[in-house]
Amino acid sequence: MPELMSATEMSAPMDISVPNPGECNLPGQDAVFSEPPVGPSAPPPPPPPPPPSLSEDKILVSVEVLLKPSSTARADDVRSAVERMLEKRSMSYTDGPIPVPMDDAVLVDNVERICICDSDVWVEKHDVLLFWQVKPVVHVFQLSEEGPCEELSNDGQLASFNEWILPAKEFDGMWESLIYDSGLKQRLLRYAASALLFTEKGVNPFLVSWNRIVLLHGPPGTGKTSLCKALAQKLSIRFSSRYPQCQLIEVNAHSLFSKWFSESGKLVAKLFSKIQEMVEEENNLVFVLIDEVESLAAARKAALSGSEPSDSIRVVNALLTQMDKLKSSPNVIILTTSNITAAIDIAFVDRADIKAYVGPPTLQARYEILRSCLVELLRSGILSDSEFQDCDFPSFTSLREQLNSLVIPEAAPRLNLCKQLLAAAEACEGLSGRSLRKLPFLTHAALANPFGCEPGKFLHKMIETTRRECSEIPD
């Protein structure tokens, strides 16, 4: 068994030397061989089995390459240069940045960042992902620096939607900042890939049904809207070779309700007719985000009972009709969120391919969120400590392993700091992800001396701040 690599050692891809597989001692073989018996009775030696790594299928790992804003290089040229660079480097694959090689003029002149993605699921189960097990899939992209464009209304009403050109600078890094358990992010990525593939391959929708509709539901503050925007950003990068143009349309649901009776259904139809014009361009991938979809797709049984105005029935009918029309377009994905799933019309819920619950963060997720916050405060100099300035705090899984093993005296101070971080995460039970991201700021604001605070004192104050925040949550 090879030794497990520490979290610090695996924080970035590394170069490793590997012997020829044909020269390796295979499992079950002795390192020293004796002379084979000579004579007619000696059986022929059996052929050695192939190394397991060569008999397995290659694992697809995404490598995202961000071009500089000033770059005018062709994406295919940069992709080829990155592929050649990866072939030259014998390295293990873990999520994180790869240094741009200074001896490659094409990459130095055009590339701002190279990052490995999606290897974390495999690494958690198999310790390390080696280069001969991997088939890298390189995605080259350039961020749009334009902000959201509003669709202005001529009659003084609210804009019906905001529009972003993807991938957008505004959403850069959002996907990585969202931390969930149970593989939710990977599930959404794989769903979208399958939905677009089925359409591309011309699968008969009457025999195999899919609607390209995602519904994320759960309590407020769990990051549902951010996850939808980050998913659209990530998919615009992953499918850039097929769809060179990508747009995110965020529907302003409140703008679709008119003070004039029966006008709301017409406003919904007008909005979706504009979206239909966008998807008619075959090279354009369109994401439609409807936040708090229950305001548009309210259950019609409430309206029939008299507790809702009849105009809301027209809105629901118009929304369902327009979504069914978009189903025939292969290049559109509808992303929706809801805080109150029970209030959504059952016909809409039934149309959603994925209905994923996004709940409050678990202990592991809380630890990882606070860990990322602490690392950022150390990086920015808000917290300062010569002993821990360059410390890469271990992941939740790695910390649990360290707590269950013998600790050398030199590592004790670092481990004690990690225990404090774990205690802070335990104290945060019941807080939403949104509240957790604000907690370091509130902790710093509560410090008597906010300058040059050490991490240990900061975490002690964070636990006090957490208890105060939890006591102020309304029942």
Short mmCIF file of N, CA and C in Angstrom, two decimals, residues 77-242:
data_model
loop_
_atom_site.label_atom_id
_atom_site.label_comp_id
_atom_site.label_asym_id
_atom_site.label_seq_id
_atom_site.Cartn_x
_atom_site.Cartn_y
_atom_site.Cartn_z
N ASP A 77 -6.32 26.51 -30.52
CA ASP A 77 -4.86 26.57 -30.38
C ASP A 77 -4.45 26.48 -28.91
N VAL A 78 -5.17 27.19 -28.05
CA VAL A 78 -4.86 27.14 -26.62
C VAL A 78 -5.16 25.76 -26.06
N ARG A 79 -6.26 25.17 -26.51
CA ARG A 79 -6.61 23.83 -26.04
C ARG A 79 -5.51 22.82 -26.41
N SER A 80 -5.01 22.90 -27.61
CA SER A 80 -3.94 21.99 -28.04
C SER A 80 -2.68 22.20 -27.21
N ALA A 81 -2.35 23.46 -26.91
CA ALA A 81 -1.17 23.75 -26.10
C ALA A 81 -1.30 23.19 -24.69
N VAL A 82 -2.49 23.30 -24.11
CA VAL A 82 -2.72 22.76 -22.76
C VAL A 82 -2.65 21.24 -22.79
N GLU A 83 -3.22 20.61 -23.80
CA GLU A 83 -3.17 19.15 -23.90
C GLU A 83 -1.74 18.66 -24.03
N ARG A 84 -0.91 19.37 -24.81
CA ARG A 84 0.50 18.99 -24.93
C ARG A 84 1.22 19.14 -23.59
N MET A 85 0.90 20.21 -22.87
CA MET A 85 1.51 20.44 -21.56
C MET A 85 1.15 19.33 -20.58
N LEU A 86 -0.12 18.91 -20.60
CA LEU A 86 -0.56 17.84 -19.69
C LEU A 86 0.09 16.51 -20.04
N GLU A 87 0.33 16.27 -21.33
CA GLU A 87 0.98 15.03 -21.73
C GLU A 87 2.44 14.97 -21.26
N LYS A 88 3.09 16.12 -21.24
CA LYS A 88 4.49 16.16 -20.81
C LYS A 88 4.63 15.97 -19.31
N ARG A 89 3.64 16.45 -18.56
CA ARG A 89 3.73 16.40 -17.10
C ARG A 89 3.16 15.08 -16.58
N SER A 90 3.96 14.33 -15.84
CA SER A 90 3.47 13.13 -15.16
C SER A 90 3.03 13.56 -13.77
N MET A 91 1.72 13.74 -13.59
CA MET A 91 1.25 14.34 -12.34
C MET A 91 0.02 13.63 -11.82
N SER A 92 -0.20 13.78 -10.53
CA SER A 92 -1.46 13.33 -9.94
C SER A 92 -2.50 14.42 -10.13
N TYR A 93 -3.77 14.01 -10.20
CA TYR A 93 -4.85 14.96 -10.46
C TYR A 93 -5.66 15.19 -9.18
N THR A 94 -5.66 16.41 -8.70
CA THR A 94 -6.53 16.83 -7.61
C THR A 94 -7.09 18.19 -7.97
N ASP A 95 -8.28 18.49 -7.46
CA ASP A 95 -8.91 19.76 -7.77
C ASP A 95 -8.01 20.92 -7.33
N GLY A 96 -7.87 21.89 -8.21
CA GLY A 96 -7.08 23.06 -7.87
C GLY A 96 -6.32 23.59 -9.07
N PRO A 97 -5.65 24.72 -8.90
CA PRO A 97 -4.95 25.35 -10.02
C PRO A 97 -3.66 24.63 -10.38
N ILE A 98 -3.29 24.71 -11.66
CA ILE A 98 -2.00 24.26 -12.17
C ILE A 98 -1.21 25.50 -12.56
N PRO A 99 0.04 25.62 -12.14
CA PRO A 99 0.84 26.78 -12.57
C PRO A 99 0.99 26.80 -14.10
N VAL A 100 0.83 27.97 -14.68
CA VAL A 100 1.05 28.13 -16.12
C VAL A 100 2.54 27.99 -16.40
N PRO A 101 2.96 27.02 -17.24
CA PRO A 101 4.40 26.82 -17.49
C PRO A 101 5.02 28.03 -18.17
N MET A 102 6.10 28.54 -17.59
CA MET A 102 6.72 29.75 -18.09
C MET A 102 7.49 29.53 -19.39
N ASP A 103 7.73 28.26 -19.74
CA ASP A 103 8.48 27.98 -20.97
C ASP A 103 7.58 27.81 -22.19
N ASP A 104 6.27 28.02 -22.01
CA ASP A 104 5.34 27.90 -23.13
C ASP A 104 4.80 29.29 -23.44
N ALA A 105 5.28 29.88 -24.53
CA ALA A 105 4.92 31.27 -24.86
C ALA A 105 3.43 31.44 -25.13
N VAL A 106 2.82 30.43 -25.78
CA VAL A 106 1.39 30.52 -26.10
C VAL A 106 0.56 30.62 -24.82
N LEU A 107 0.89 29.79 -23.83
CA LEU A 107 0.12 29.79 -22.58
C LEU A 107 0.42 31.03 -21.75
N VAL A 108 1.68 31.44 -21.69
CA VAL A 108 2.04 32.62 -20.90
C VAL A 108 1.35 33.87 -21.44
N ASP A 109 1.27 33.99 -22.75
CA ASP A 109 0.70 35.20 -23.37
C ASP A 109 -0.82 35.24 -23.29
N ASN A 110 -1.46 34.08 -23.21
CA ASN A 110 -2.92 34.05 -23.37
C ASN A 110 -3.70 33.53 -22.17
N VAL A 111 -3.07 32.76 -21.30
CA VAL A 111 -3.82 32.06 -20.25
C VAL A 111 -3.64 32.75 -18.90
N GLU A 112 -4.77 33.01 -18.25
CA GLU A 112 -4.74 33.59 -16.90
C GLU A 112 -4.78 32.53 -15.83
N ARG A 113 -5.48 31.41 -16.08
CA ARG A 113 -5.64 30.39 -15.04
C ARG A 113 -5.92 29.04 -15.68
N ILE A 114 -5.30 27.99 -15.14
CA ILE A 114 -5.61 26.61 -15.51
C ILE A 114 -6.03 25.89 -14.23
N CYS A 115 -7.19 25.24 -14.26
CA CYS A 115 -7.72 24.65 -13.03
C CYS A 115 -8.30 23.27 -13.33
N ILE A 116 -7.97 22.30 -12.47
CA ILE A 116 -8.52 20.96 -12.57
C ILE A 116 -9.82 20.91 -11.75
N CYS A 117 -10.85 20.29 -12.32
CA CYS A 117 -12.15 20.21 -11.66
C CYS A 117 -12.64 18.75 -11.66
N ASP A 118 -13.58 18.47 -10.77
CA ASP A 118 -14.33 17.20 -10.78
C ASP A 118 -13.52 15.98 -10.38
N SER A 119 -12.30 16.16 -9.89
CA SER A 119 -11.54 14.99 -9.46
C SER A 119 -11.82 14.65 -8.00
N ASP A 120 -12.48 15.56 -7.26
CA ASP A 120 -12.62 15.38 -5.82
C ASP A 120 -13.44 14.15 -5.46
N VAL A 121 -14.48 13.83 -6.26
CA VAL A 121 -15.32 12.67 -5.96
C VAL A 121 -14.50 11.39 -6.01
N TRP A 122 -13.63 11.27 -7.03
CA TRP A 122 -12.79 10.08 -7.15
C TRP A 122 -11.73 10.04 -6.05
N VAL A 123 -11.10 11.19 -5.77
CA VAL A 123 -10.01 11.23 -4.80
C VAL A 123 -10.50 10.84 -3.42
N GLU A 124 -11.72 11.24 -3.04
CA GLU A 124 -12.25 10.90 -1.73
C GLU A 124 -12.34 9.39 -1.54
N LYS A 125 -12.54 8.66 -2.63
CA LYS A 125 -12.73 7.22 -2.52
C LYS A 125 -11.45 6.43 -2.79
N HIS A 126 -10.50 7.01 -3.52
CA HIS A 126 -9.34 6.25 -3.98
C HIS A 126 -8.01 6.92 -3.66
N ASP A 127 -7.97 7.80 -2.68
CA ASP A 127 -6.74 8.42 -2.20
C ASP A 127 -6.11 9.38 -3.20
N VAL A 128 -5.77 8.89 -4.39
CA VAL A 128 -5.08 9.73 -5.36
C VAL A 128 -5.43 9.27 -6.76
N LEU A 129 -5.50 10.22 -7.66
CA LEU A 129 -5.83 9.94 -9.06
C LEU A 129 -4.58 10.18 -9.89
N LEU A 130 -4.02 9.12 -10.47
CA LEU A 130 -2.75 9.23 -11.19
C LEU A 130 -2.98 9.52 -12.66
N PHE A 131 -1.94 10.05 -13.30
CA PHE A 131 -2.10 10.59 -14.65
C PHE A 131 -2.50 9.53 -15.67
N TRP A 132 -2.06 8.27 -15.49
CA TRP A 132 -2.40 7.27 -16.50
C TRP A 132 -3.85 6.79 -16.37
N GLN A 133 -4.52 7.17 -15.28
CA GLN A 133 -5.93 6.82 -15.09
C GLN A 133 -6.86 7.88 -15.69
N VAL A 134 -6.30 9.00 -16.14
CA VAL A 134 -7.10 10.18 -16.46
C VAL A 134 -7.08 10.47 -17.95
N LYS A 135 -8.25 10.88 -18.45
CA LYS A 135 -8.33 11.49 -19.76
C LYS A 135 -8.80 12.94 -19.54
N PRO A 136 -7.88 13.90 -19.61
CA PRO A 136 -8.29 15.29 -19.36
C PRO A 136 -9.15 15.84 -20.49
N VAL A 137 -10.21 16.55 -20.12
CA VAL A 137 -11.09 17.22 -21.08
C VAL A 137 -10.91 18.72 -20.87
N VAL A 138 -10.29 19.38 -21.84
CA VAL A 138 -9.90 20.78 -21.69
C VAL A 138 -11.00 21.69 -22.21
N HIS A 139 -11.42 22.65 -21.38
CA HIS A 139 -12.43 23.65 -21.74
C HIS A 139 -11.77 25.03 -21.69
N VAL A 140 -11.75 25.72 -22.82
CA VAL A 140 -11.14 27.05 -22.91
C VAL A 140 -12.25 28.09 -22.97
N PHE A 141 -12.15 29.13 -22.15
CA PHE A 141 -13.22 30.14 -22.12
C PHE A 141 -12.65 31.50 -21.76
N GLN A 142 -13.45 32.50 -22.04
CA GLN A 142 -13.10 33.90 -21.73
C GLN A 142 -14.31 34.54 -21.07
N LEU A 143 -14.09 35.26 -19.98
CA LEU A 143 -15.20 35.83 -19.22
C LEU A 143 -15.73 37.09 -19.90
N SER A 144 -17.05 37.21 -19.86
CA SER A 144 -17.69 38.44 -20.32
C SER A 144 -17.71 39.43 -19.16
N GLU A 145 -17.25 40.64 -19.41
CA GLU A 145 -17.18 41.65 -18.36
C GLU A 145 -18.42 42.55 -18.35
N GLU A 146 -19.38 42.26 -19.21
CA GLU A 146 -20.63 43.03 -19.21
C GLU A 146 -21.49 42.61 -18.02
N GLY A 147 -22.12 43.57 -17.40
CA GLY A 147 -23.03 43.27 -16.31
C GLY A 147 -24.39 42.85 -16.85
N PRO A 148 -25.38 42.70 -15.96
CA PRO A 148 -26.71 42.30 -16.42
C PRO A 148 -27.39 43.40 -17.22
N CYS A 149 -28.08 43.00 -18.27
CA CYS A 149 -28.86 43.93 -19.09
C CYS A 149 -30.33 43.75 -18.75
N GLU A 150 -31.01 44.84 -18.44
CA GLU A 150 -32.43 44.77 -18.11
C GLU A 150 -33.27 44.94 -19.36
N GLU A 151 -34.37 44.19 -19.42
CA GLU A 151 -35.37 44.37 -20.47
C GLU A 151 -36.33 45.46 -20.00
N LEU A 152 -36.20 46.64 -20.56
CA LEU A 152 -36.98 47.78 -20.09
C LEU A 152 -38.41 47.73 -20.63
N SER A 153 -39.33 48.22 -19.82
CA SER A 153 -40.74 48.23 -20.21
C SER A 153 -41.15 49.64 -20.61
N ASN A 154 -41.99 49.76 -21.62
CA ASN A 154 -42.41 51.07 -22.11
C ASN A 154 -43.50 51.70 -21.26
N ASP A 155 -44.20 50.90 -20.48
CA ASP A 155 -45.35 51.43 -19.73
C ASP A 155 -45.03 51.70 -18.27
N GLY A 156 -43.73 51.77 -17.94
CA GLY A 156 -43.36 52.11 -16.58
C GLY A 156 -43.36 50.96 -15.62
N GLN A 157 -43.66 49.75 -16.08
CA GLN A 157 -43.65 48.59 -15.18
C GLN A 157 -42.22 48.11 -14.97
N LEU A 158 -42.07 47.21 -14.00
CA LEU A 158 -40.76 46.63 -13.72
C LEU A 158 -40.26 45.85 -14.94
N ALA A 159 -38.93 45.78 -15.08
CA ALA A 159 -38.35 44.98 -16.15
C ALA A 159 -38.73 43.52 -15.95
N SER A 160 -39.07 42.84 -17.05
CA SER A 160 -39.55 41.46 -16.94
C SER A 160 -38.42 40.47 -16.74
N PHE A 161 -37.18 40.83 -17.13
CA PHE A 161 -36.06 39.91 -16.88
C PHE A 161 -34.74 40.66 -16.97
N ASN A 162 -33.71 40.05 -16.37
CA ASN A 162 -32.33 40.49 -16.50
C ASN A 162 -31.58 39.46 -17.34
N GLU A 163 -30.60 39.91 -18.09
CA GLU A 163 -29.89 39.03 -19.01
C GLU A 163 -28.39 39.16 -18.81
N TRP A 164 -27.69 38.01 -18.73
CA TRP A 164 -26.23 37.97 -18.67
C TRP A 164 -25.69 37.20 -19.87
N ILE A 165 -24.57 37.63 -20.40
CA ILE A 165 -23.81 36.86 -21.36
C ILE A 165 -22.85 35.97 -20.57
N LEU A 166 -22.93 34.66 -20.79
CA LEU A 166 -22.11 33.70 -20.04
C LEU A 166 -20.95 33.20 -20.88
N PRO A 167 -19.84 32.79 -20.21
CA PRO A 167 -19.58 32.91 -18.77
C PRO A 167 -19.30 34.36 -18.37
N ALA A 168 -19.86 34.78 -17.23
CA ALA A 168 -19.79 36.17 -16.80
C ALA A 168 -18.77 36.33 -15.67
N LYS A 169 -18.06 37.46 -15.69
CA LYS A 169 -17.09 37.73 -14.65
C LYS A 169 -17.76 37.81 -13.28
N GLU A 170 -19.00 38.24 -13.26
CA GLU A 170 -19.75 38.37 -12.01
C GLU A 170 -19.92 37.05 -11.28
N PHE A 171 -19.96 35.93 -12.03
CA PHE A 171 -20.20 34.62 -11.43
C PHE A 171 -18.93 33.78 -11.32
N ASP A 172 -17.77 34.36 -11.65
CA ASP A 172 -16.53 33.60 -11.59
C ASP A 172 -16.20 33.22 -10.15
N GLY A 173 -15.98 31.94 -9.90
CA GLY A 173 -15.67 31.44 -8.56
C GLY A 173 -16.88 31.11 -7.72
N MET A 174 -18.08 31.39 -8.19
CA MET A 174 -19.29 31.13 -7.40
C MET A 174 -19.50 29.63 -7.19
N TRP A 175 -19.28 28.83 -8.24
CA TRP A 175 -19.49 27.37 -8.15
C TRP A 175 -18.61 26.77 -7.06
N GLU A 176 -17.34 27.18 -7.01
CA GLU A 176 -16.41 26.62 -6.03
C GLU A 176 -16.75 27.06 -4.61
N SER A 177 -17.38 28.23 -4.45
CA SER A 177 -17.69 28.73 -3.10
C SER A 177 -18.90 28.05 -2.49
N LEU A 178 -19.70 27.36 -3.30
CA LEU A 178 -20.90 26.70 -2.79
C LEU A 178 -20.54 25.29 -2.33
N ILE A 179 -20.84 24.99 -1.08
CA ILE A 179 -20.44 23.72 -0.48
C ILE A 179 -21.68 22.96 -0.04
N TYR A 180 -21.86 21.78 -0.62
CA TYR A 180 -22.99 20.91 -0.28
C TYR A 180 -22.49 19.48 -0.09
N ASP A 181 -23.27 18.71 0.64
CA ASP A 181 -22.97 17.29 0.80
C ASP A 181 -23.71 16.48 -0.26
N SER A 182 -23.46 15.21 -0.27
CA SER A 182 -24.20 14.21 -1.06
C SER A 182 -24.11 14.40 -2.57
N GLY A 183 -23.08 15.09 -3.05
CA GLY A 183 -22.85 15.16 -4.49
C GLY A 183 -23.91 15.90 -5.27
N LEU A 184 -24.57 16.90 -4.67
CA LEU A 184 -25.64 17.62 -5.36
C LEU A 184 -25.12 18.31 -6.62
N LYS A 185 -23.97 18.97 -6.53
CA LYS A 185 -23.45 19.71 -7.67
C LYS A 185 -23.11 18.77 -8.83
N GLN A 186 -22.50 17.64 -8.53
CA GLN A 186 -22.18 16.68 -9.59
C GLN A 186 -23.45 16.10 -10.21
N ARG A 187 -24.46 15.90 -9.39
CA ARG A 187 -25.74 15.37 -9.91
C ARG A 187 -26.35 16.34 -10.92
N LEU A 188 -26.29 17.64 -10.62
CA LEU A 188 -26.85 18.63 -11.53
C LEU A 188 -26.05 18.71 -12.82
N LEU A 189 -24.72 18.64 -12.72
CA LEU A 189 -23.89 18.68 -13.93
C LEU A 189 -24.18 17.48 -14.83
N ARG A 190 -24.28 16.32 -14.25
CA ARG A 190 -24.52 15.11 -15.05
C ARG A 190 -25.92 15.13 -15.66
N TYR A 191 -26.89 15.67 -14.92
CA TYR A 191 -28.24 15.77 -15.46
C TYR A 191 -28.26 16.64 -16.72
N ALA A 192 -27.62 17.81 -16.61
CA ALA A 192 -27.63 18.72 -17.76
C ALA A 192 -26.91 18.11 -18.95
N ALA A 193 -25.81 17.41 -18.70
CA ALA A 193 -25.09 16.77 -19.80
C ALA A 193 -25.96 15.72 -20.48
N SER A 194 -26.71 14.94 -19.70
CA SER A 194 -27.59 13.92 -20.29
C SER A 194 -28.74 14.56 -21.05
N ALA A 195 -29.31 15.64 -20.49
CA ALA A 195 -30.44 16.29 -21.15
C ALA A 195 -30.05 16.83 -22.52
N LEU A 196 -28.86 17.46 -22.60
CA LEU A 196 -28.42 18.00 -23.88
C LEU A 196 -28.00 16.89 -24.85
N LEU A 197 -27.41 15.80 -24.30
CA LEU A 197 -27.00 14.69 -25.16
C LEU A 197 -28.21 14.00 -25.78
N PHE A 198 -29.25 13.75 -24.98
CA PHE A 198 -30.45 13.08 -25.50
C PHE A 198 -31.07 13.88 -26.64
N THR A 199 -31.04 15.21 -26.49
CA THR A 199 -31.60 16.06 -27.54
C THR A 199 -30.72 16.01 -28.79
N GLU A 200 -29.40 16.11 -28.57
CA GLU A 200 -28.46 16.09 -29.70
C GLU A 200 -28.57 14.78 -30.50
N LYS A 201 -28.79 13.67 -29.81
CA LYS A 201 -28.84 12.36 -30.46
C LYS A 201 -30.22 12.05 -31.04
N GLY A 202 -31.16 12.95 -30.86
CA GLY A 202 -32.48 12.76 -31.44
C GLY A 202 -33.30 11.66 -30.81
N VAL A 203 -33.16 11.46 -29.50
CA VAL A 203 -33.97 10.47 -28.80
C VAL A 203 -35.44 10.87 -28.88
N ASN A 204 -36.29 9.92 -29.22
CA ASN A 204 -37.73 10.18 -29.38
C ASN A 204 -38.34 10.59 -28.05
N PRO A 205 -38.83 11.85 -27.90
CA PRO A 205 -39.36 12.30 -26.61
C PRO A 205 -40.68 11.64 -26.23
N PHE A 206 -41.35 11.00 -27.20
CA PHE A 206 -42.59 10.30 -26.86
C PHE A 206 -42.28 8.94 -26.21
N LEU A 207 -41.08 8.42 -26.45
CA LEU A 207 -40.69 7.15 -25.84
C LEU A 207 -39.87 7.36 -24.56
N VAL A 208 -38.97 8.33 -24.59
CA VAL A 208 -38.17 8.68 -23.41
C VAL A 208 -38.40 10.17 -23.15
N SER A 209 -38.96 10.49 -22.00
CA SER A 209 -39.39 11.87 -21.74
C SER A 209 -38.40 12.60 -20.84
N TRP A 210 -38.08 13.83 -21.19
CA TRP A 210 -37.32 14.75 -20.34
C TRP A 210 -37.70 16.16 -20.75
N ASN A 211 -37.70 17.07 -19.77
CA ASN A 211 -38.21 18.42 -20.01
C ASN A 211 -37.16 19.52 -19.85
N ARG A 212 -35.95 19.19 -19.38
CA ARG A 212 -34.90 20.17 -19.13
C ARG A 212 -35.37 21.24 -18.15
N ILE A 213 -36.02 20.78 -17.07
CA ILE A 213 -36.49 21.67 -16.01
C ILE A 213 -35.92 21.18 -14.68
N VAL A 214 -35.30 22.07 -13.93
CA VAL A 214 -34.73 21.75 -12.62
C VAL A 214 -35.48 22.57 -11.57
N LEU A 215 -35.85 21.91 -10.47
CA LEU A 215 -36.51 22.59 -9.35
C LEU A 215 -35.69 22.35 -8.08
N LEU A 216 -35.11 23.42 -7.54
CA LEU A 216 -34.40 23.34 -6.26
C LEU A 216 -35.29 23.94 -5.19
N HIS A 217 -35.56 23.18 -4.15
CA HIS A 217 -36.47 23.68 -3.10
C HIS A 217 -35.83 23.46 -1.73
N GLY A 218 -36.24 24.29 -0.79
CA GLY A 218 -35.71 24.21 0.56
C GLY A 218 -35.85 25.54 1.27
N PRO A 219 -35.40 25.62 2.52
CA PRO A 219 -35.56 26.86 3.30
C PRO A 219 -34.73 28.00 2.73
N PRO A 220 -35.06 29.24 3.09
CA PRO A 220 -34.29 30.40 2.60
C PRO A 220 -32.85 30.35 3.09
N GLY A 221 -31.95 30.97 2.30
CA GLY A 221 -30.56 31.10 2.72
C GLY A 221 -29.68 29.91 2.46
N THR A 222 -30.17 28.91 1.72
CA THR A 222 -29.37 27.71 1.48
C THR A 222 -28.63 27.76 0.15
N GLY A 223 -28.73 28.87 -0.58
CA GLY A 223 -27.93 29.04 -1.79
C GLY A 223 -28.56 28.50 -3.05
N LYS A 224 -29.88 28.37 -3.09
CA LYS A 224 -30.54 27.78 -4.27
C LYS A 224 -30.37 28.67 -5.50
N THR A 225 -30.61 29.97 -5.34
CA THR A 225 -30.47 30.88 -6.48
C THR A 225 -29.03 30.96 -6.95
N SER A 226 -28.11 31.06 -6.00
CA SER A 226 -26.68 31.09 -6.37
C SER A 226 -26.27 29.81 -7.07
N LEU A 227 -26.80 28.67 -6.63
CA LEU A 227 -26.45 27.40 -7.26
C LEU A 227 -26.95 27.36 -8.70
N CYS A 228 -28.15 27.91 -8.94
CA CYS A 228 -28.67 27.96 -10.32
C CYS A 228 -27.78 28.82 -11.21
N LYS A 229 -27.38 29.99 -10.72
CA LYS A 229 -26.52 30.86 -11.53
C LYS A 229 -25.15 30.23 -11.76
N ALA A 230 -24.61 29.61 -10.71
CA ALA A 230 -23.31 28.96 -10.84
C ALA A 230 -23.39 27.76 -11.79
N LEU A 231 -24.50 27.03 -11.76
CA LEU A 231 -24.67 25.90 -12.68
C LEU A 231 -24.71 26.38 -14.12
N ALA A 232 -25.45 27.46 -14.37
CA ALA A 232 -25.49 28.01 -15.73
C ALA A 232 -24.10 28.45 -16.18
N GLN A 233 -23.35 29.08 -15.28
CA GLN A 233 -21.98 29.50 -15.61
C GLN A 233 -21.11 28.30 -15.95
N LYS A 234 -21.18 27.26 -15.12
CA LYS A 234 -20.35 26.07 -15.33
C LYS A 234 -20.71 25.36 -16.63
N LEU A 235 -22.00 25.25 -16.93
CA LEU A 235 -22.42 24.58 -18.17
C LEU A 235 -22.04 25.40 -19.40
N SER A 236 -22.04 26.72 -19.29
CA SER A 236 -21.62 27.55 -20.43
C SER A 236 -20.15 27.30 -20.75
N ILE A 237 -19.36 26.96 -19.74
CA ILE A 237 -17.94 26.64 -19.95
C ILE A 237 -17.80 25.23 -20.53
N ARG A 238 -18.54 24.28 -19.96
CA ARG A 238 -18.39 22.88 -20.37
C ARG A 238 -18.90 22.64 -21.79
N PHE A 239 -19.88 23.41 -22.23
CA PHE A 239 -20.48 23.18 -23.55
C PHE A 239 -20.13 24.31 -24.54
N SER A 240 -19.03 25.01 -24.27
CA SER A 240 -18.68 26.15 -25.12
C SER A 240 -18.31 25.71 -26.54
N SER A 241 -17.78 24.49 -26.72
CA SER A 241 -17.43 24.05 -28.07
C SER A 241 -18.68 23.78 -28.91
N ARG A 242 -19.77 23.39 -28.26
CA ARG A 242 -21.02 23.15 -28.99
C ARG A 242 -21.86 24.40 -29.09
#
